[in-house]
mmCIF file of C-alpha atoms and ligand atoms in Angstrom:
data_model
loop_
_atom_site.group_PDB
_atom_site.id
_atom_site.type_symbol
_atom_site.label_atom_id
_atom_site.label_comp_id
_atom_site.label_asym_id
_atom_site.label_seq_id
_atom_site.Cartn_x
_atom_site.Cartn_y
_atom_site.Cartn_z
ATOM 1 C CA UNK F 157 -9.186 -6.538 15.191
ATOM 2 C CA UNK F 158 -12.049 -4.166 16.105
ATOM 3 C CA UNK F 159 -13.100 -1.507 13.621
ATOM 4 C CA UNK F 160 -13.768 2.079 14.613
ATOM 5 C CA UNK F 161 -16.285 4.444 13.098
ATOM 6 C CA UNK F 162 -14.675 7.075 10.870
ATOM 7 C CA UNK F 163 -17.296 9.599 11.952
ATOM 8 C CA UNK F 164 -17.731 9.237 15.749
ATOM 9 C CA UNK F 165 -14.570 7.107 16.412
ATOM 10 C CA UNK F 166 -16.408 4.618 18.600
ATOM 11 C CA UNK F 167 -15.435 0.950 18.440
ATOM 12 C CA UNK F 168 -17.983 -1.063 16.498
ATOM 13 C CA UNK F 169 -18.645 -4.456 18.118
ATOM 14 C CA UNK F 170 -19.896 -6.175 14.956
ATOM 15 C CA UNK F 171 -17.216 -7.149 12.437
ATOM 16 C CA UNK F 172 -19.605 -7.128 9.474
ATOM 17 C CA UNK F 173 -21.721 -4.111 10.465
ATOM 18 C CA UNK F 174 -22.791 -2.009 7.504
ATOM 19 C CA UNK F 175 -23.658 1.031 9.609
ATOM 20 C CA UNK F 176 -22.297 2.499 12.823
ATOM 21 C CA UNK F 177 -24.750 1.622 15.646
ATOM 22 C CA UNK F 178 -23.933 4.921 17.403
ATOM 23 C CA UNK F 179 -24.210 7.563 14.686
ATOM 24 C CA UNK F 180 -25.569 5.615 11.717
ATOM 25 C CA UNK F 181 -22.681 6.308 9.329
ATOM 26 C CA UNK F 182 -22.284 3.799 6.487
ATOM 27 C CA UNK F 183 -19.173 1.690 7.036
ATOM 28 C CA UNK F 184 -18.776 0.105 3.627
ATOM 29 C CA UNK F 185 -15.903 1.549 1.616
ATOM 30 C CA UNK F 186 -16.167 3.061 -1.815
ATOM 31 C CA UNK F 187 -15.470 0.995 -4.927
ATOM 32 C CA UNK F 188 -16.017 3.878 -7.381
ATOM 33 C CA UNK F 189 -13.681 4.324 -10.347
ATOM 34 C CA UNK F 190 -12.228 7.507 -8.820
ATOM 35 C CA UNK F 191 -11.512 5.707 -5.565
ATOM 36 C CA UNK F 192 -9.906 2.790 -7.416
ATOM 37 C CA UNK F 193 -7.562 5.183 -9.229
ATOM 38 C CA UNK F 194 -6.534 6.717 -5.900
ATOM 39 C CA UNK F 195 -5.949 3.264 -4.377
ATOM 40 C CA UNK F 196 -3.857 2.060 -7.326
ATOM 41 C CA UNK F 197 -1.816 5.282 -7.490
ATOM 42 C CA UNK F 198 -1.085 5.136 -3.760
ATOM 43 C CA UNK F 199 -0.085 1.463 -4.121
ATOM 44 C CA UNK F 200 2.346 2.326 -6.915
ATOM 45 C CA UNK F 201 3.777 5.573 -5.545
ATOM 46 C CA UNK F 202 3.836 4.997 -1.787
ATOM 47 C CA UNK F 203 3.800 1.185 -1.425
ATOM 48 C CA UNK F 204 3.636 1.039 2.399
ATOM 49 C CA UNK F 205 0.280 2.823 2.308
ATOM 50 C CA UNK F 206 -0.853 0.452 -0.427
ATOM 51 C CA UNK F 207 -0.807 -2.358 2.119
ATOM 52 C CA UNK F 208 -3.256 -0.416 4.237
ATOM 53 C CA UNK F 209 -5.691 -0.284 1.331
ATOM 54 C CA UNK F 210 -5.095 -3.947 0.558
ATOM 55 C CA UNK F 211 -6.000 -4.871 4.128
ATOM 56 C CA UNK F 212 -9.012 -2.546 4.129
ATOM 57 C CA UNK F 213 -10.442 -3.797 0.846
ATOM 58 C CA UNK F 214 -9.761 -7.483 1.381
ATOM 59 C CA UNK F 215 -11.745 -7.334 4.614
ATOM 60 C CA UNK F 216 -14.849 -6.235 2.725
ATOM 61 C CA UNK F 217 -17.356 -8.939 1.971
ATOM 62 C CA UNK F 218 -18.138 -8.162 -1.639
ATOM 63 C CA UNK F 219 -16.324 -9.461 -4.686
ATOM 64 C CA UNK F 220 -15.590 -6.049 -6.201
ATOM 65 C CA UNK F 221 -13.765 -4.810 -3.086
ATOM 66 C CA UNK F 222 -11.751 -8.046 -2.911
ATOM 67 C CA UNK F 223 -10.660 -7.627 -6.544
ATOM 68 C CA UNK F 224 -9.573 -4.028 -5.810
ATOM 69 C CA UNK F 225 -7.648 -5.338 -2.789
ATOM 70 C CA UNK F 226 -5.894 -8.008 -4.872
ATOM 71 C CA UNK F 227 -4.987 -5.526 -7.649
ATOM 72 C CA UNK F 228 -3.686 -3.084 -5.023
ATOM 73 C CA UNK F 229 -1.619 -5.931 -3.494
ATOM 74 C CA UNK F 230 -0.076 -6.788 -6.876
ATOM 75 C CA UNK F 231 0.715 -3.122 -7.596
ATOM 76 C CA UNK F 232 2.209 -2.659 -4.125
ATOM 77 C CA UNK F 233 4.454 -5.713 -4.569
ATOM 78 C CA UNK F 234 5.544 -4.507 -8.034
ATOM 79 C CA UNK F 235 6.303 -1.038 -6.623
ATOM 80 C CA UNK F 236 8.349 -2.479 -3.734
ATOM 81 C CA UNK F 237 10.217 -4.917 -6.006
ATOM 82 C CA UNK F 238 11.008 -2.062 -8.417
ATOM 83 C CA UNK F 239 12.332 0.201 -5.671
ATOM 84 C CA UNK F 240 14.495 -2.627 -4.248
ATOM 85 C CA UNK F 241 15.819 -3.365 -7.739
ATOM 86 C CA UNK F 242 16.571 0.330 -8.374
ATOM 87 C CA UNK F 243 18.235 0.626 -4.976
ATOM 88 C CA UNK F 244 20.436 -2.424 -5.616
ATOM 89 C CA UNK F 245 21.294 -1.143 -9.084
ATOM 90 C CA UNK F 246 22.345 2.270 -7.763
ATOM 91 C CA UNK F 247 24.366 0.595 -5.001
ATOM 92 C CA UNK F 248 26.161 -1.528 -7.613
ATOM 93 C CA UNK F 249 26.960 1.559 -9.689
ATOM 94 C CA UNK F 250 28.185 3.341 -6.554
ATOM 95 C CA UNK F 251 30.350 0.334 -5.633
ATOM 96 C CA UNK F 252 31.867 0.229 -9.104
ATOM 97 C CA UNK F 253 32.631 3.953 -8.933
ATOM 98 C CA UNK F 254 34.295 3.564 -5.527
ATOM 99 C CA UNK F 255 36.210 0.511 -6.693
ATOM 100 C CA UNK F 256 37.432 2.198 -9.863
ATOM 101 C CA UNK F 257 38.552 5.322 -7.997
ATOM 102 C CA UNK F 258 40.236 3.135 -5.377
ATOM 103 C CA UNK F 259 41.789 1.158 -8.237
ATOM 104 C CA UNK F 260 43.291 4.284 -9.772
ATOM 105 C CA UNK F 261 44.675 5.222 -6.373
ATOM 106 C CA UNK F 262 46.304 1.830 -5.874
ATOM 107 C CA UNK F 263 47.903 2.015 -9.343
ATOM 108 C CA UNK F 264 49.751 5.112 -8.156
HETATM 109 ZN ZN1 ZN S 351 -20.224 6.337 14.381
#
């Protein structure tokens, strides 16, 4: 999977390049506290985008980025599991409502 420069959008031939060979932009991604909060919030609130961060951070060589990637992965999985659980729960409630209204009809 080739990486592209976020500044000049050229494909960077080296997988582990720290700087873009064309424009010199730093390619390492931020591990600042502010950035971590954004990553974790995105993972929790919009899980599909969380996977994008997970992929991006896990590809980084350093330990700190990998930890952020793993935490984001856990949060994304929790968020997805919660939304599936809520969805199933609301479907069950809906089913019961339909069944009970159908039941009252059949009694008639
Ligand atoms: Zn560039």
